[in-house]
XYZ file of C-alpha atoms in Angstrom:
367
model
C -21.254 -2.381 -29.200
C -19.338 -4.558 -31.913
C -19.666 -7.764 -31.940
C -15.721 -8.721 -31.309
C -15.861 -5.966 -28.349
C -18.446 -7.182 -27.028
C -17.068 -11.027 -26.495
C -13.477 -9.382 -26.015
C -15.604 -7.901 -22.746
C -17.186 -11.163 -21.532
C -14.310 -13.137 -22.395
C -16.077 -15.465 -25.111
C -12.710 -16.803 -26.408
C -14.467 -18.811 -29.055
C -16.756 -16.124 -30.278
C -13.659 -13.627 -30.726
C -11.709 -16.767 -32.556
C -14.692 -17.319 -35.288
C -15.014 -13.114 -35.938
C -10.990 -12.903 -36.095
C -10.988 -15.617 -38.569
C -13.676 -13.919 -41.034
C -13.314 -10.535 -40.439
C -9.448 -9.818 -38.747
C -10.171 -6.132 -39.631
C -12.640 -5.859 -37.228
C -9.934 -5.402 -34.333
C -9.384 -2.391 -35.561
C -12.671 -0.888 -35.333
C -13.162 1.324 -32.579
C -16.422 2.178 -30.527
C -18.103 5.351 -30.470
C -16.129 6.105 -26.912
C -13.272 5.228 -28.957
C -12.385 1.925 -27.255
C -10.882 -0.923 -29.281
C -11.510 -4.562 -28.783
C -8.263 -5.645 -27.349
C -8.937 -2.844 -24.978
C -11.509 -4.268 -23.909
C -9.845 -7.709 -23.333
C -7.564 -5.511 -21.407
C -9.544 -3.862 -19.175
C -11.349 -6.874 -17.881
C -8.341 -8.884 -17.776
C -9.065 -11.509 -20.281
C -5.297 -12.431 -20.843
C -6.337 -15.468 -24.130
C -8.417 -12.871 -25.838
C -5.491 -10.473 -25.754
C -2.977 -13.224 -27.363
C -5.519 -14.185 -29.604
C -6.104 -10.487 -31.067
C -2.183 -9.625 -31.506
C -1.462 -13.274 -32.709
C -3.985 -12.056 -35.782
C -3.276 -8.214 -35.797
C 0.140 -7.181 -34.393
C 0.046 -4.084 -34.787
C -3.420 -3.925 -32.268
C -0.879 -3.167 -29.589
C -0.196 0.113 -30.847
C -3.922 1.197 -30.488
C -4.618 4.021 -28.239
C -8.358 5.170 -27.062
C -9.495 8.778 -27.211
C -6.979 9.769 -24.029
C -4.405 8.001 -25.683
C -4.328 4.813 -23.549
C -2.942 1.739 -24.138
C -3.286 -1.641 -23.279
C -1.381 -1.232 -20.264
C -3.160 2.035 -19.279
C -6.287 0.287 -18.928
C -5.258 -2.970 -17.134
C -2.934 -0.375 -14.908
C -6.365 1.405 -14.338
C -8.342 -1.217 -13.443
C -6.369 -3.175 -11.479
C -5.794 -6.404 -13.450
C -2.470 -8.010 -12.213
C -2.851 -10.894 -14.543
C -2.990 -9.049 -17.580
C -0.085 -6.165 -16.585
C 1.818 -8.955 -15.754
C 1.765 -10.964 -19.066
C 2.008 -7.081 -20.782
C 5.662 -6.980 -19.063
C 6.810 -10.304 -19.133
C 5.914 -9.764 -23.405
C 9.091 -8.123 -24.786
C 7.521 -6.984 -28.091
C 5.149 -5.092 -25.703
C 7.655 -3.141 -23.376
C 7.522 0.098 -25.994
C 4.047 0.687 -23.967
C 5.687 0.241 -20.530
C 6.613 4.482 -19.990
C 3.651 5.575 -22.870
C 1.955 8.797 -21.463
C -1.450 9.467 -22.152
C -3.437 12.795 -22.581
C -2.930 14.143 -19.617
C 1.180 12.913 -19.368
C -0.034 10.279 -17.238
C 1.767 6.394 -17.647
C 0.707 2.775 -16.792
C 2.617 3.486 -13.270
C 0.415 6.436 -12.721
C -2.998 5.465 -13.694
C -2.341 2.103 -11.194
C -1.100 4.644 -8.414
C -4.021 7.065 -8.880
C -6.586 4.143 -8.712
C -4.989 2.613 -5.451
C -3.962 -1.133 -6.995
C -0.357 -1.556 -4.620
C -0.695 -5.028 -6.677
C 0.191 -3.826 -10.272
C 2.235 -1.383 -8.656
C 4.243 -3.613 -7.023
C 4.950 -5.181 -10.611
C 5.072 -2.523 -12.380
C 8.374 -1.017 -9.796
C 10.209 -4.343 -10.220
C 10.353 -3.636 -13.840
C 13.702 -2.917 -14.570
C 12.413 -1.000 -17.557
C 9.887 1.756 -15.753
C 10.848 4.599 -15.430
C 10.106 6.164 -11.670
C 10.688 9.908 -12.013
C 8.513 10.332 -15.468
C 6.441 13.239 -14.743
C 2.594 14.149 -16.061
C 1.438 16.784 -17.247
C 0.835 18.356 -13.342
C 4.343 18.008 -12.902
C 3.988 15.080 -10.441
C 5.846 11.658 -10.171
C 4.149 8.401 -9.232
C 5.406 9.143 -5.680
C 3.458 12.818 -6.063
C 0.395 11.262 -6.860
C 0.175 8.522 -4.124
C 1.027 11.472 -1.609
C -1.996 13.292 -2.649
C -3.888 11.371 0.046
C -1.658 12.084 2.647
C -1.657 16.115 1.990
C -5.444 15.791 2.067
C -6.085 16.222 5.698
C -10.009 15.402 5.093
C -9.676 11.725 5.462
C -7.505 8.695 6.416
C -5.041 6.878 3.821
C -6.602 3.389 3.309
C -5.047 0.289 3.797
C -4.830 0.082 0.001
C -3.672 3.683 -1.019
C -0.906 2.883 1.965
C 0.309 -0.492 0.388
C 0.273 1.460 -2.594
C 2.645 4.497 -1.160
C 4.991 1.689 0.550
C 5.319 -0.247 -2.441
C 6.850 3.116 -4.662
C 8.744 4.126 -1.697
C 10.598 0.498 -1.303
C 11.379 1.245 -5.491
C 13.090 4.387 -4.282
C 10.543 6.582 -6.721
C 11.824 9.821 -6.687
C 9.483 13.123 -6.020
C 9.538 15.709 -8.794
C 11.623 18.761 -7.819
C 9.275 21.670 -7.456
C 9.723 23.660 -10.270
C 12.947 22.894 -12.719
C 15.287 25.553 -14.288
C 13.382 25.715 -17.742
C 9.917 26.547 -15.578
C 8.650 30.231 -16.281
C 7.876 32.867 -13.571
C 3.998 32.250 -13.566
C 4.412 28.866 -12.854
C 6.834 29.475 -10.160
C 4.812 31.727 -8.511
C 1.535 29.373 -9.153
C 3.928 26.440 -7.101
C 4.438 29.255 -4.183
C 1.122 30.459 -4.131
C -0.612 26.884 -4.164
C 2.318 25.987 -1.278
C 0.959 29.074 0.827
C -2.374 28.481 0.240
C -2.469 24.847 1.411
C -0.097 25.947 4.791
C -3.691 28.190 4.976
C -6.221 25.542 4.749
C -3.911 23.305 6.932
C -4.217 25.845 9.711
C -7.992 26.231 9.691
C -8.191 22.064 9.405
C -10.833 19.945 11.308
C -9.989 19.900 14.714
C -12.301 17.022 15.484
C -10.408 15.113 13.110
C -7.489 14.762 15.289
C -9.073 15.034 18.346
C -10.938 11.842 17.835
C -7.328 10.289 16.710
C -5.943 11.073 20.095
C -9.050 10.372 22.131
C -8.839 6.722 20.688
C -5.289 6.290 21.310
C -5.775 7.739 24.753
C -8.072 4.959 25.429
C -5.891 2.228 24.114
C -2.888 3.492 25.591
C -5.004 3.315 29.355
C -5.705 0.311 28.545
C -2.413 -1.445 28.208
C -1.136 0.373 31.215
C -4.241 -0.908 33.165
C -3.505 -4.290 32.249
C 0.601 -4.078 32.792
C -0.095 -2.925 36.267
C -2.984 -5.432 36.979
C -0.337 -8.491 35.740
C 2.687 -6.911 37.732
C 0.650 -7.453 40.877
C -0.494 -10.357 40.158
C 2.255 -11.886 38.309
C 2.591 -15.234 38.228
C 6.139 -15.688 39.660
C 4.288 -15.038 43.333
C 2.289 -18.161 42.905
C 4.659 -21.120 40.876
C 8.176 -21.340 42.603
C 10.181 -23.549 41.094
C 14.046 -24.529 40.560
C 12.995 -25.436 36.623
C 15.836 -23.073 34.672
C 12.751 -22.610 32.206
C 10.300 -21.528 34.852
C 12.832 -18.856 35.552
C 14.149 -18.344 31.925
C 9.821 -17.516 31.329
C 9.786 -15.121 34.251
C 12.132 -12.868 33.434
C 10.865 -12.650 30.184
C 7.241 -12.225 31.684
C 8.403 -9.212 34.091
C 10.664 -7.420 31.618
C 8.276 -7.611 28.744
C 5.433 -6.612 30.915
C 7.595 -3.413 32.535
C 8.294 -2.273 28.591
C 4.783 -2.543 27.895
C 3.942 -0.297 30.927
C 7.095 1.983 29.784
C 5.837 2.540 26.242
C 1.765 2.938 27.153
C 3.182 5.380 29.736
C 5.288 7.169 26.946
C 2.665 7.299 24.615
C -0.487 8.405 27.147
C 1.944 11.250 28.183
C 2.685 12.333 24.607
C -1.235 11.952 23.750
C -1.442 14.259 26.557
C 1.054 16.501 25.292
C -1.038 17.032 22.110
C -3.940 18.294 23.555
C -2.284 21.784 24.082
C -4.086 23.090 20.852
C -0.979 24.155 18.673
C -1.401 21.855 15.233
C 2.301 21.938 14.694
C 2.786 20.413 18.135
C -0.031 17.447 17.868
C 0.927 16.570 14.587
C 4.276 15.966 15.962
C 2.805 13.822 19.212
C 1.026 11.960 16.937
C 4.074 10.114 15.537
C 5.199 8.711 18.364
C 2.475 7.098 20.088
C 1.627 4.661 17.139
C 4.997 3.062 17.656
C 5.087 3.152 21.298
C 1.879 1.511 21.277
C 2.729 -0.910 18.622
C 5.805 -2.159 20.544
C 3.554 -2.184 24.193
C 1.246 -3.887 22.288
C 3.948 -6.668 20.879
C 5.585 -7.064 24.451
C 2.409 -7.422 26.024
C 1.377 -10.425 23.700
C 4.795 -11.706 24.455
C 4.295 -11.249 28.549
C 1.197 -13.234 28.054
C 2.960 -16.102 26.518
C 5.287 -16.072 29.208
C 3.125 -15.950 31.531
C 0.899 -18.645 30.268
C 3.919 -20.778 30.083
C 4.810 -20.311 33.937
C 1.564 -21.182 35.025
C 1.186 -24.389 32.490
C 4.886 -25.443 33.140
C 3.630 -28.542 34.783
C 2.181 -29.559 31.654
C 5.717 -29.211 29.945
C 4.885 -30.296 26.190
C 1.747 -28.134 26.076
C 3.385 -25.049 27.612
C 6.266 -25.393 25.058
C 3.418 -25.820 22.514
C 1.792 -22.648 23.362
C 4.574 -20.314 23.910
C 6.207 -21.449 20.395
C 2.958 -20.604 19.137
C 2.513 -17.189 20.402
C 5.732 -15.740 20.001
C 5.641 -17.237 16.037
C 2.664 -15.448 15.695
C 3.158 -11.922 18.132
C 6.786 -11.806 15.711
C 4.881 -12.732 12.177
C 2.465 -9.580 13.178
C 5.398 -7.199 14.207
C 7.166 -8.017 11.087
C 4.151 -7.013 8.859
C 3.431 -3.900 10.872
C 7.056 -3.035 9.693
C 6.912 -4.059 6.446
C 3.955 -1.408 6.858
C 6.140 1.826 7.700
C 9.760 0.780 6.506
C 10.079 2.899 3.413
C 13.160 2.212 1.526
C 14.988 -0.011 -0.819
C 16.929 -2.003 1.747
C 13.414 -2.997 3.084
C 11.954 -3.626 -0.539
C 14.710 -6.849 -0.158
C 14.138 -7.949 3.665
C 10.442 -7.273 3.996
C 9.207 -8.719 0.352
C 7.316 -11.495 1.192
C 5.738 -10.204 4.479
C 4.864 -7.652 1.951
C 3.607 -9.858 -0.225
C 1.294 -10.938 2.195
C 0.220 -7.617 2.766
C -0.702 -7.340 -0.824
C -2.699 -10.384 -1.401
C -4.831 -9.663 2.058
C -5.593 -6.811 0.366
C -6.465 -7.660 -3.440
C -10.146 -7.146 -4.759
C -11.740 -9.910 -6.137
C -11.085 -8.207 -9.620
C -7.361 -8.157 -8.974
């Protein structure tokens, strides 16, 4: 390795200052793999080393590695929200913003395909990136971040999700499935791939979803457990009191805790319902129950609160204390389980700092 690409890699500002001032040629010589310098600055993240090396050579920024990559390729790729953000807030740089590499693929891509919902979520607020650009596979951003979802093998992660909910608040389009200019043979390749997959989908792991509805089954029991256990012991049969607050708390205690046993009852009966064996028919029961449980879940937190309340009431300032407390933080959860599922551009505006939060909880270190 060079000896400017090597301190463009460690970030040895100094050491890249002293070669740049002797030899400012040497930016322009590439490694073996075909790597420049400043893409190595890049790829790290090293935002001073990158100023430094288009402050001398200007036309660095231009430079494109053996898959035609540019600077904002490579920070795309490796996640480095820093650097992708200086890249877009540079005008002289935005002629790289919609750049396709080799294989058709732009910044917005290679961040999508290696699950950073960080520089994605920059890279959609860019009033200057283009969504619907397609690679060479014929896929949009969108298409690529669904991958995961058509693979039935494993679970989306948290990150790959945050990724898919940040291009769907953007409104990115999907790519139509073939366009008028597409020959027969690919046509027939789209139709044959579409009936194959329908193929593998039917012959899928059943234990996969069997252990999904086994686990909700057991969470869903559990809630209505509970619900019934606090109806008959609620805790209206042991404080009576003329306090409006008292009874203010215990209607909210018994009509929270009956929608809690409504939706676990829902859910545990569609859970049910998706143990008949047809795939079609699960898949569909599967839906359902997540947001049943999520709202028993929520009014069951919410119950609790009340409930602690009632029973503290004679305490008054701590009871206030501890309700305010749980409901701020039973409605700060609901709104970033939301923010989780609302895919849209309405809810790229209401939920963008609870998303925001989602994002930084889920940043690597190298982020």
């Amino acid at each position: 390795m060079r000896p400017l690409s090597y301190a463009s890699f460690i970030g040895y500002l100094r050491g890249v200052e002293l070669i740049l001032a002797r030899f400012p040629k040497s930016s322009y010589l590439a490694e073996d793999c075909g790597v420049f310098p400043i893409h190595m600055a890049s790829m790290k993240g090293h935002i001073k080393i990158i100023q430094k090396i288009l402050a001398c050579c200007p036309d660095a920024r231009e430079l494109c590695n053996n898959q035609n990559q540019n600077i904002l390729h490579l920070a795309a790729k490796c996640g480095k929200a820093k650097a992708v953000s200086y890249i877009l807030k540079n005008s002289e740089l935005h002629m790289l913003i919609n750049e396709k590499d080799c294989n058709g693929n732009t910044p917005l891509h290679m961040a999508v395909e290696s699950s950073h919902p960080k520089v994605v979520n920059l890279l959609v607020w860019h009033p200057k990136v283009q969504l619907g650009i397609q690679n060479n596979q014929g896929m949009t951003a969108l298409g690529v971040a669904e991958k995961c979802h058509d693979n039935h093998e494993k679970i989306p992660s948290f990150r790959e999700r945050l990724t898919w909910v940040a291009l769907r608040h953007a409104g990115a389009p999907r790519a139509p499935p073939y366009s008028e200019s597409s020959t027969t043979v690919e046509v027939l390749k789209y139709y044959y791939s579409k009936v194959s997959r329908t193929s593998r989908e039917e012959i899928m792991d059943r234990d996969f979803y069997k252990d999904r509805i086994g686990a909700l089954t057991l969470v869903a029991t559990l809630i209505l457990t509970i619900t019934y256990a606090a109806r008959l012991a609620s805790p209206g049969n042991k404080v009576v009191g003329t306090n409006l607050l008292q009874k203010v708390a215990l209607g909210f205690f018994q009509i929270t805790n009956t929608l809690a046993m409504c939706g676990s009852t829902a859910a545990l009966l569609a859970l049910i319902w998706a143990q008949l064996g047809d795939r079609h028919l699960s898949l569909t029961s599967l839906k359902y129950p997540l947001v049943s449980l999520g709202m028993s879940l929520a009014m069951l937190s919410i119950s609790f609160n009340a409930g602690v309340y009632i029973t503290m009431s004679n305490i008054h300032w701590l009871a206030i204390c501890g309700f305010v407390i749980g409901v701020a933080f039973v409605g700060t959860l609901v709104v970033l389980f939301i923010s989780l599922f609302v895919g849209n551009y309405l809810g790229r505006w209401i939920f963008h700092y609870p998303f925001s939060v989602l994002l930084f909880l889920a940043q690597k270190d190298e982020d």
